PDB file of C-alpha atoms and ligand atoms in Angstrom:
ATOM      1  CA  MET A   1       0.000   0.000   0.000  1.00 76.00           C
ATOM      2  CA  LEU A   2       2.874   2.405   0.833  1.00 79.00           C
ATOM      3  CA  LYS A   3       4.355   1.740  -2.613  1.00 82.00           C
ATOM      4  CA  ALA A   4       1.007   2.647  -4.250  1.00 82.00           C
ATOM      5  CA  ILE A   5       0.791   5.878  -2.231  1.00 81.00           C
ATOM      6  CA  ALA A   6       4.392   6.789  -3.165  1.00 81.00           C
ATOM      7  CA  HIS A   7       3.574   6.136  -6.841  1.00 80.00           C
ATOM      8  CA  PHE A   8       0.516   8.393  -6.538  1.00 79.00           C
ATOM      9  CA  VAL A   9       2.504  11.190  -4.875  1.00 78.00           C
ATOM     10  CA  ARG A  10       5.293  10.914  -7.477  1.00 82.00           C
ATOM     11  CA  ASN A  11       2.987  11.111 -10.510  1.00 81.00           C
ATOM     12  CA  GLY A  12       0.112  13.209  -9.124  1.00 78.00           C
ATOM     13  CA  PRO A  13       1.663  16.663  -9.741  1.00 81.00           C
ATOM     14  CA  GLU A  14       2.302  16.000 -13.450  1.00 84.00           C
ATOM     15  CA  VAL A  15      -1.207  14.606 -13.906  1.00 80.00           C
ATOM     16  CA  LEU A  16      -2.777  17.600 -12.136  1.00 86.00           C
ATOM     17  CA  ARG A  17      -0.684  19.958 -14.287  1.00 89.00           C
ATOM     18  CA  MET A  18      -1.909  18.231 -17.451  1.00 88.00           C
ATOM     19  CA  GLN A  19      -5.480  18.394 -16.161  1.00 88.00           C
ATOM     20  CA  LYS A  20      -5.233  22.175 -15.630  1.00 90.00           C
ATOM     21  CA  GLN A  21      -3.619  22.851 -19.017  1.00 94.00           C
ATOM     22  CA  HIS A  22      -6.074  20.937 -21.171  1.00 94.00           C
ATOM     23  CA  SER A  23      -9.780  20.527 -21.785  1.00 96.00           C
ATOM     24  CA  ARG A  24     -11.363  17.406 -20.299  1.00 94.00           C
ATOM     25  CA  ALA A  25     -11.249  15.507 -23.602  1.00 96.00           C
ATOM     26  CA  GLU A  26      -7.716  16.634 -24.464  1.00 96.00           C
ATOM     27  CA  PHE A  27      -6.613  15.568 -20.997  1.00 94.00           C
ATOM     28  CA  LEU A  28      -8.142  12.084 -21.269  1.00 94.00           C
ATOM     29  CA  ASP A  29      -6.558  11.602 -24.685  1.00 95.00           C
ATOM     30  CA  LEU A  30      -3.141  12.833 -23.604  1.00 95.00           C
ATOM     31  CA  PHE A  31      -3.206  10.904 -20.343  1.00 93.00           C
ATOM     32  CA  ASN A  32      -4.035   7.638 -22.125  1.00 95.00           C
ATOM     33  CA  GLU A  33      -1.421   8.272 -24.820  1.00 96.00           C
ATOM     34  CA  LYS A  34       1.267   8.802 -22.193  1.00 94.00           C
ATOM     35  CA  ALA A  35       0.193   5.842 -20.073  1.00 94.00           C
ATOM     36  CA  ASP A  36       0.085   3.611 -23.162  1.00 96.00           C
ATOM     37  CA  ALA A  37       3.551   4.751 -24.260  1.00 95.00           C
ATOM     38  CA  GLN A  38       4.841   3.974 -20.758  1.00 93.00           C
ATOM     39  CA  GLY A  39       3.584   0.377 -20.940  1.00 92.00           C
ATOM     40  CA  TYR A  40      -0.193   0.351 -20.703  1.00 94.00           C
ATOM     41  CA  ALA A  41      -0.468  -0.441 -24.424  1.00 97.00           C
ATOM     42  CA  ASP A  42       0.350  -4.076 -23.555  1.00 96.00           C
ATOM     43  CA  VAL A  43      -2.680  -4.264 -21.267  1.00 97.00           C
ATOM     44  CA  ARG A  44      -5.031  -2.802 -23.879  1.00 98.00           C
ATOM     45  CA  ARG A  45      -3.627  -5.209 -26.494  1.00 98.00           C
ATOM     46  CA  GLU A  46      -4.183  -8.152 -24.148  1.00 98.00           C
ATOM     47  CA  LEU A  47      -7.773  -7.005 -23.618  1.00 98.00           C
ATOM     48  CA  VAL A  48      -8.883  -6.726 -27.252  1.00 98.00           C
ATOM     49  CA  GLY A  49      -6.047  -7.601 -29.668  1.00 98.00           C
ATOM     50  CA  ASP A  50      -7.288 -11.130 -30.461  1.00 98.00           C
ATOM     51  CA  LEU A  51     -10.978 -10.282 -30.900  1.00 98.00           C
ATOM     52  CA  ALA A  52     -12.860 -10.911 -34.141  1.00 98.00           C
ATOM     53  CA  GLY A  53     -16.479 -10.481 -35.215  1.00 98.00           C
ATOM     54  CA  SER A  54     -19.051  -7.971 -34.017  1.00 98.00           C
ATOM     55  CA  ILE A  55     -17.916  -6.072 -30.950  1.00 98.00           C
ATOM     56  CA  LEU A  56     -19.580  -3.455 -28.782  1.00 98.00           C
ATOM     57  CA  GLU A  57     -17.312  -1.168 -26.760  1.00 98.00           C
ATOM     58  CA  ILE A  58     -19.227   0.566 -23.973  1.00 98.00           C
ATOM     59  CA  GLY A  59     -17.883   3.967 -22.891  1.00 98.00           C
ATOM     60  CA  CYS A  60     -15.113   4.329 -25.471  1.00 98.00           C
ATOM     61  CA  GLY A  61     -14.143   7.796 -24.220  1.00 98.00           C
ATOM     62  CA  THR A  62     -11.940   9.486 -26.817  1.00 98.00           C
ATOM     63  CA  GLY A  63     -11.311   6.182 -28.616  1.00 98.00           C
ATOM     64  CA  SER A  64      -8.035   5.257 -26.925  1.00 98.00           C
ATOM     65  CA  MET A  65      -8.722   1.539 -27.454  1.00 98.00           C
ATOM     66  CA  PHE A  66      -9.362   1.714 -31.179  1.00 98.00           C
ATOM     67  CA  ARG A  67      -5.785   1.213 -32.333  1.00 97.00           C
ATOM     68  CA  TYR A  68      -5.541  -2.090 -30.430  1.00 98.00           C
ATOM     69  CA  TYR A  69      -8.352  -3.958 -32.218  1.00 98.00           C
ATOM     70  CA  GLY A  70      -7.187  -6.543 -34.766  1.00 97.00           C
ATOM     71  CA  GLU A  71      -8.031  -6.601 -38.463  1.00 95.00           C
ATOM     72  CA  ARG A  72     -10.956  -9.018 -38.042  1.00 97.00           C
ATOM     73  CA  ALA A  73     -12.768  -6.866 -35.467  1.00 98.00           C
ATOM     74  CA  ARG A  74     -15.896  -4.908 -36.406  1.00 98.00           C
ATOM     75  CA  VAL A  75     -16.607  -2.479 -33.598  1.00 98.00           C
ATOM     76  CA  ASP A  76     -19.571  -0.341 -32.590  1.00 98.00           C
ATOM     77  CA  ALA A  77     -18.360   2.003 -29.866  1.00 98.00           C
ATOM     78  CA  ILE A  78     -20.699   4.087 -27.740  1.00 98.00           C
ATOM     79  CA  GLU A  79     -19.933   7.093 -25.582  1.00 98.00           C
ATOM     80  CA  PRO A  80     -22.359   9.438 -23.755  1.00 98.00           C
ATOM     81  CA  GLU A  81     -20.083  12.487 -23.395  1.00 97.00           C
ATOM     82  CA  GLU A  82     -20.126  14.761 -26.453  1.00 98.00           C
ATOM     83  CA  ASP A  83     -16.590  16.129 -26.082  1.00 98.00           C
ATOM     84  CA  PHE A  84     -15.109  12.627 -25.751  1.00 98.00           C
ATOM     85  CA  LEU A  85     -17.265  11.298 -28.587  1.00 98.00           C
ATOM     86  CA  GLU A  86     -16.068  13.993 -30.995  1.00 98.00           C
ATOM     87  CA  ARG A  87     -12.508  12.679 -30.681  1.00 98.00           C
ATOM     88  CA  ALA A  88     -13.640   9.045 -30.820  1.00 98.00           C
ATOM     89  CA  VAL A  89     -15.564   9.689 -34.049  1.00 98.00           C
ATOM     90  CA  ALA A  90     -12.503  11.334 -35.620  1.00 98.00           C
ATOM     91  CA  LYS A  91     -10.351   8.314 -34.709  1.00 98.00           C
ATOM     92  CA  ALA A  92     -13.011   5.837 -35.912  1.00 98.00           C
ATOM     93  CA  GLN A  93     -13.154   7.609 -39.273  1.00 97.00           C
ATOM     94  CA  ARG A  94      -9.512   6.739 -39.798  1.00 96.00           C
ATOM     95  CA  THR A  95     -10.195   2.980 -39.497  1.00 96.00           C
ATOM     96  CA  SER A  96     -11.732   2.449 -42.974  1.00 92.00           C
ATOM     97  CA  GLY A  97     -15.092   1.375 -41.611  1.00 95.00           C
ATOM     98  CA  LYS A  98     -13.750  -1.096 -39.020  1.00 97.00           C
ATOM     99  CA  ILE A  99     -14.995   1.029 -36.128  1.00 98.00           C
ATOM    100  CA  HIS A 100     -18.126   3.154 -35.764  1.00 98.00           C
ATOM    101  CA  ALA A 101     -18.355   5.509 -32.785  1.00 98.00           C
ATOM    102  CA  MET A 102     -21.738   6.885 -31.781  1.00 98.00           C
ATOM    103  CA  ALA A 103     -23.603   8.481 -28.905  1.00 98.00           C
ATOM    104  CA  GLY A 104     -25.017   5.961 -26.435  1.00 98.00           C
ATOM    105  CA  ASP A 105     -25.549   5.163 -22.783  1.00 98.00           C
ATOM    106  CA  GLY A 106     -24.460   1.831 -21.319  1.00 98.00           C
ATOM    107  CA  MET A 107     -27.460   1.997 -18.986  1.00 98.00           C
ATOM    108  CA  ASN A 108     -29.837   1.746 -21.934  1.00 98.00           C
ATOM    109  CA  LEU A 109     -28.110   0.293 -24.987  1.00 98.00           C
ATOM    110  CA  PRO A 110     -29.658   1.106 -28.360  1.00 96.00           C
ATOM    111  CA  PHE A 111     -29.197  -2.464 -29.688  1.00 98.00           C
ATOM    112  CA  SER A 112     -31.440  -5.505 -29.823  1.00 98.00           C
ATOM    113  CA  ASN A 113     -30.924  -8.686 -27.818  1.00 98.00           C
ATOM    114  CA  GLY A 114     -28.073 -10.969 -28.847  1.00 98.00           C
ATOM    115  CA  SER A 115     -26.569  -8.625 -31.447  1.00 98.00           C
ATOM    116  CA  PHE A 116     -22.850  -8.886 -30.557  1.00 98.00           C
ATOM    117  CA  ASP A 117     -20.154 -11.560 -30.347  1.00 98.00           C
ATOM    118  CA  THR A 118     -18.211  -9.580 -27.727  1.00 98.00           C
ATOM    119  CA  VAL A 119     -18.747  -6.654 -25.369  1.00 98.00           C
ATOM    120  CA  VAL A 120     -15.708  -4.656 -24.212  1.00 98.00           C
ATOM    121  CA  ILE A 121     -15.744  -2.496 -21.081  1.00 98.00           C
ATOM    122  CA  CYS A 122     -12.534  -0.670 -20.149  1.00 98.00           C
ATOM    123  CA  LEU A 123     -12.206   1.602 -17.116  1.00 96.00           C
ATOM    124  CA  VAL A 124     -15.911   2.427 -17.246  1.00 97.00           C
ATOM    125  CA  LEU A 125     -17.666   0.597 -14.386  1.00 97.00           C
ATOM    126  CA  CYS A 126     -15.949   2.883 -11.856  1.00 96.00           C
ATOM    127  CA  SER A 127     -17.934   5.834 -13.168  1.00 95.00           C
ATOM    128  CA  VAL A 128     -21.351   4.556 -14.254  1.00 97.00           C
ATOM    129  CA  ALA A 129     -24.467   5.324 -12.214  1.00 96.00           C
ATOM    130  CA  SER A 130     -25.273   1.610 -11.842  1.00 97.00           C
ATOM    131  CA  THR A 131     -22.748  -1.174 -12.432  1.00 97.00           C
ATOM    132  CA  SER A 132     -25.436  -3.854 -12.345  1.00 97.00           C
ATOM    133  CA  ARG A 133     -27.593  -2.021 -14.886  1.00 98.00           C
ATOM    134  CA  VAL A 134     -24.706  -1.657 -17.377  1.00 98.00           C
ATOM    135  CA  LEU A 135     -23.744  -5.309 -16.942  1.00 98.00           C
ATOM    136  CA  ALA A 136     -27.369  -6.397 -17.408  1.00 98.00           C
ATOM    137  CA  GLU A 137     -27.459  -4.416 -20.660  1.00 98.00           C
ATOM    138  CA  ALA A 138     -24.134  -5.931 -21.781  1.00 98.00           C
ATOM    139  CA  PHE A 139     -25.569  -9.397 -21.059  1.00 98.00           C
ATOM    140  CA  ARG A 140     -28.745  -8.632 -23.015  1.00 98.00           C
ATOM    141  CA  VAL A 141     -27.001  -7.488 -26.219  1.00 98.00           C
ATOM    142  CA  LEU A 142     -24.508 -10.382 -26.237  1.00 98.00           C
ATOM    143  CA  ARG A 143     -25.381 -13.557 -28.141  1.00 98.00           C
ATOM    144  CA  GLY A 144     -25.369 -16.841 -26.181  1.00 98.00           C
ATOM    145  CA  GLY A 145     -21.722 -17.949 -25.932  1.00 98.00           C
ATOM    146  CA  GLY A 146     -20.542 -14.375 -26.570  1.00 98.00           C
ATOM    147  CA  GLN A 147     -17.649 -12.929 -24.588  1.00 98.00           C
ATOM    148  CA  LEU A 148     -17.289 -10.077 -22.160  1.00 98.00           C
ATOM    149  CA  ARG A 149     -13.836  -8.494 -21.871  1.00 98.00           C
ATOM    150  CA  ALA A 150     -13.430  -6.050 -19.005  1.00 98.00           C
ATOM    151  CA  LEU A 151     -10.519  -4.103 -17.585  1.00 98.00           C
ATOM    152  CA  GLU A 152     -11.326  -2.337 -14.331  1.00 97.00           C
ATOM    153  CA  HIS A 153      -9.635  -1.104 -11.203  1.00 96.00           C
ATOM    154  CA  VAL A 154     -11.097  -2.435  -7.968  1.00 95.00           C
ATOM    155  CA  ARG A 155     -11.270  -1.698  -4.275  1.00 95.00           C
ATOM    156  CA  SER A 156      -8.280  -3.157  -2.449  1.00 92.00           C
ATOM    157  CA  GLY A 157      -8.958  -6.451  -0.676  1.00 90.00           C
ATOM    158  CA  GLY A 158      -6.671  -5.376   2.189  1.00 91.00           C
ATOM    159  CA  ALA A 159      -8.585  -4.341   5.310  1.00 93.00           C
ATOM    160  CA  VAL A 160      -6.693  -1.082   5.876  1.00 91.00           C
ATOM    161  CA  ALA A 161      -6.201  -0.145   2.219  1.00 90.00           C
ATOM    162  CA  GLY A 162      -9.861  -0.894   1.453  1.00 93.00           C
ATOM    163  CA  LEU A 163     -11.016   1.274   4.344  1.00 94.00           C
ATOM    164  CA  LEU A 164      -8.709   4.116   3.263  1.00 92.00           C
ATOM    165  CA  MET A 165     -10.098   3.892  -0.268  1.00 93.00           C
ATOM    166  CA  ASP A 166     -13.648   4.132   1.127  1.00 95.00           C
ATOM    167  CA  LEU A 167     -12.771   7.131   3.293  1.00 95.00           C
ATOM    168  CA  GLY A 168     -10.774   8.843   0.545  1.00 92.00           C
ATOM    169  CA  ASN A 169     -13.285   8.286  -2.273  1.00 94.00           C
ATOM    170  CA  PRO A 170     -15.086  11.666  -1.930  1.00 95.00           C
ATOM    171  CA  LEU A 171     -11.716  13.439  -2.203  1.00 92.00           C
ATOM    172  CA  TRP A 172     -10.691  11.245  -5.147  1.00 89.00           C
ATOM    173  CA  LEU A 173     -13.956  12.108  -6.930  1.00 94.00           C
ATOM    174  CA  ARG A 174     -13.152  15.813  -6.547  1.00 91.00           C
ATOM    175  CA  ILE A 175      -9.589  15.356  -7.809  1.00 87.00           C
ATOM    176  CA  ASN A 176     -10.280  13.174 -10.838  1.00 87.00           C
ATOM    177  CA  LYS A 177     -13.279  15.189 -12.114  1.00 84.00           C
ATOM    178  CA  GLN A 178     -14.315  12.163 -14.253  1.00 84.00           C
ATOM    179  CA  GLY A 179     -16.782  10.596 -11.800  1.00 91.00           C
ATOM    180  CA  CYS A 180     -14.270   7.809 -11.123  1.00 93.00           C
ATOM    181  CA  ASN A 181     -14.872   5.907  -7.857  1.00 96.00           C
ATOM    182  CA  TRP A 182     -11.829   3.969  -6.662  1.00 93.00           C
ATOM    183  CA  ASN A 183     -13.647   1.786  -4.155  1.00 94.00           C
ATOM    184  CA  ARG A 184     -15.879  -0.338  -6.381  1.00 95.00           C
ATOM    185  CA  ASP A 185     -15.554  -4.049  -7.040  1.00 88.00           C
ATOM    186  CA  PRO A 186     -17.593  -4.994 -10.083  1.00 90.00           C
ATOM    187  CA  LEU A 187     -16.532  -8.668 -10.156  1.00 89.00           C
ATOM    188  CA  ALA A 188     -19.380  -9.924  -7.983  1.00 89.00           C
ATOM    189  CA  ALA A 189     -21.822  -7.947 -10.128  1.00 94.00           C
ATOM    190  CA  LEU A 190     -20.582  -9.830 -13.202  1.00 95.00           C
ATOM    191  CA  SER A 191     -21.731 -13.167 -11.852  1.00 95.00           C
ATOM    192  CA  GLU A 192     -24.951 -11.628 -10.559  1.00 95.00           C
ATOM    193  CA  ALA A 193     -25.654 -10.375 -14.110  1.00 97.00           C
ATOM    194  CA  GLY A 194     -25.429 -14.008 -15.328  1.00 97.00           C
ATOM    195  CA  PHE A 195     -21.899 -14.074 -16.804  1.00 98.00           C
ATOM    196  CA  TRP A 196     -19.655 -17.065 -16.330  1.00 97.00           C
ATOM    197  CA  VAL A 197     -16.199 -15.848 -15.443  1.00 97.00           C
ATOM    198  CA  ASP A 198     -13.478 -17.718 -17.379  1.00 97.00           C
ATOM    199  CA  ASP A 199     -10.365 -15.870 -16.292  1.00 97.00           C
ATOM    200  CA  VAL A 200      -9.393 -13.060 -13.950  1.00 97.00           C
ATOM    201  CA  ARG A 201      -5.883 -11.630 -14.096  1.00 97.00           C
ATOM    202  CA  ALA A 202      -5.109  -9.515 -11.050  1.00 97.00           C
ATOM    203  CA  PHE A 203      -2.239  -7.054 -11.390  1.00 95.00           C
ATOM    204  CA  GLN A 204      -0.905  -3.726 -10.241  1.00 92.00           C
ATOM    205  CA  ARG A 205       1.467  -1.560 -12.290  1.00 88.00           C
ATOM    206  CA  PHE A 206       3.958   0.988 -11.049  1.00 84.00           C
ATOM    207  CA  ASP A 207       5.564   1.691 -14.419  1.00 84.00           C
ATOM    208  CA  THR A 208       3.150   4.299 -15.770  1.00 82.00           C
ATOM    209  CA  MET A 209       1.569   7.558 -14.646  1.00 79.00           C
ATOM    210  CA  MET A 210      -1.704   5.633 -14.188  1.00 82.00           C
ATOM    211  CA  PRO A 211      -2.447   5.308 -10.430  1.00 84.00           C
ATOM    212  CA  ALA A 212      -1.201   1.950  -9.114  1.00 84.00           C
ATOM    213  CA  PHE A 213      -4.703   0.640  -8.549  1.00 91.00           C
ATOM    214  CA  PRO A 214      -5.405  -3.035  -7.980  1.00 95.00           C
ATOM    215  CA  MET A 215      -6.528  -4.027 -11.488  1.00 96.00           C
ATOM    216  CA  ARG A 216      -8.563  -6.915 -12.900  1.00 97.00           C
ATOM    217  CA  LEU A 217      -8.520  -8.047 -16.519  1.00 98.00           C
ATOM    218  CA  VAL A 218     -11.567 -10.261 -16.850  1.00 98.00           C
ATOM    219  CA  LYS A 219     -12.621 -12.691 -19.565  1.00 98.00           C
ATOM    220  CA  ALA A 220     -16.172 -13.963 -19.135  1.00 98.00           C
ATOM    221  CA  HIS A 221     -18.973 -15.271 -21.335  1.00 98.00           C
ATOM    222  CA  LYS A 222     -22.733 -15.468 -21.571  1.00 98.00           C
ATOM    223  CA  PRO A 223     -23.820 -19.109 -21.296  1.00 97.00           C
ATOM    224  CA  ARG A 224     -25.577 -20.556 -24.368  1.00 95.00           C
TER     225      ARG A 224
HETATM  226  C1  SAM B   1     -11.949   6.666 -17.671  1.00 65.55           C
HETATM  227  S1  SAM B   1     -12.927   6.857 -19.083  1.00 65.55           S
HETATM  228  C2  SAM B   1     -12.403   5.434 -20.018  1.00 65.55           C
HETATM  229  C3  SAM B   1     -12.572   5.641 -21.479  1.00 65.55           C
HETATM  230  C4  SAM B   1     -12.127   4.490 -22.367  1.00 65.55           C
HETATM  231  N1  SAM B   1     -12.918   3.305 -22.137  1.00 65.55           N
HETATM  232  C5  SAM B   1     -10.663   4.170 -22.190  1.00 65.55           C
HETATM  233  O1  SAM B   1     -10.330   3.013 -21.971  1.00 65.55           O
HETATM  234  O2  SAM B   1      -9.854   5.069 -22.305  1.00 65.55           O
HETATM  235  C6  SAM B   1     -14.563   6.390 -18.497  1.00 65.55           C
HETATM  236  C7  SAM B   1     -15.585   6.461 -19.606  1.00 65.55           C
HETATM  237  O3  SAM B   1     -16.829   5.916 -19.153  1.00 65.55           O
HETATM  238  C8  SAM B   1     -17.849   6.656 -19.769  1.00 65.55           C
HETATM  239  N2  SAM B   1     -19.149   6.441 -19.116  1.00 65.55           N
HETATM  240  C9  SAM B   1     -19.586   6.911 -17.915  1.00 65.55           C
HETATM  241  N3  SAM B   1     -20.875   6.560 -17.718  1.00 65.55           N
HETATM  242  C10 SAM B   1     -21.254   5.856 -18.820  1.00 65.55           C
HETATM  243  C11 SAM B   1     -22.467   5.227 -19.220  1.00 65.55           C
HETATM  244  N4  SAM B   1     -23.568   5.267 -18.458  1.00 65.55           N
HETATM  245  N5  SAM B   1     -22.497   4.605 -20.414  1.00 65.55           N
HETATM  246  C12 SAM B   1     -21.398   4.545 -21.202  1.00 65.55           C
HETATM  247  N6  SAM B   1     -20.227   5.123 -20.877  1.00 65.55           N
HETATM  248  C13 SAM B   1     -20.151   5.770 -19.701  1.00 65.55           C
HETATM  249  C14 SAM B   1     -17.334   8.082 -19.628  1.00 65.55           C
HETATM  250  O4  SAM B   1     -18.051   8.992 -20.412  1.00 65.55           O
HETATM  251  C15 SAM B   1     -15.889   7.894 -20.054  1.00 65.55           C
HETATM  252  O5  SAM B   1     -15.743   7.982 -21.427  1.00 65.55           O
END
């Protein structure tokens, strides 16, 4: 836990400086670009690089994931925030039709039941109004046997660290200005939504400007 706090203190000033100097969308883009260049690209590639077929990405932000999809992926990406979406649309337009970015809310997906082979959720469940609602929608639009790929940070399982994250969450919400809660644990909600969890990779990275959150890369599927 001390190492995570030291990492936060070391990188916080640069992140806050970037946040002040740029619009919200510019900041998110720049932050992701830097984090990816420092090593986070490997995580994004692991999340989506092997996917093929029809894919829905919920909460694509400024489209930071788009470059990591493989040639056989066909992606519909939704994003509710206009300023983020503008950048995502511009990036999608450079993919020769592989990716379409559009306005949409994960709480109420504008797609019919069973329309996708895979749903991708990356760093989104921390900021949605209802984790269970978004996961229920993801479950609904997936075909039977379809996959869910999720990358999320979670509340620490340590008694002290978990408590500190609970106590510090209101302050964290004020600092991050993105509605990001750092004390959620969406894994239980996945099973409650009906997904079968195939693989969970737990990790924590100290090599990028991204906070050293406890992370989970999850591969799950909707039973046939
Ligand atoms: C930290 S950003 C992550 C963006 C992107 N997925 C990435 O990996 O860079 C969180 C994203 O979740 C989106 N979000 C929040 N509530 C949402 C909802 N109800 N439906 C869909 N996206 C949502 C935000 O607008 C934002 O783009």
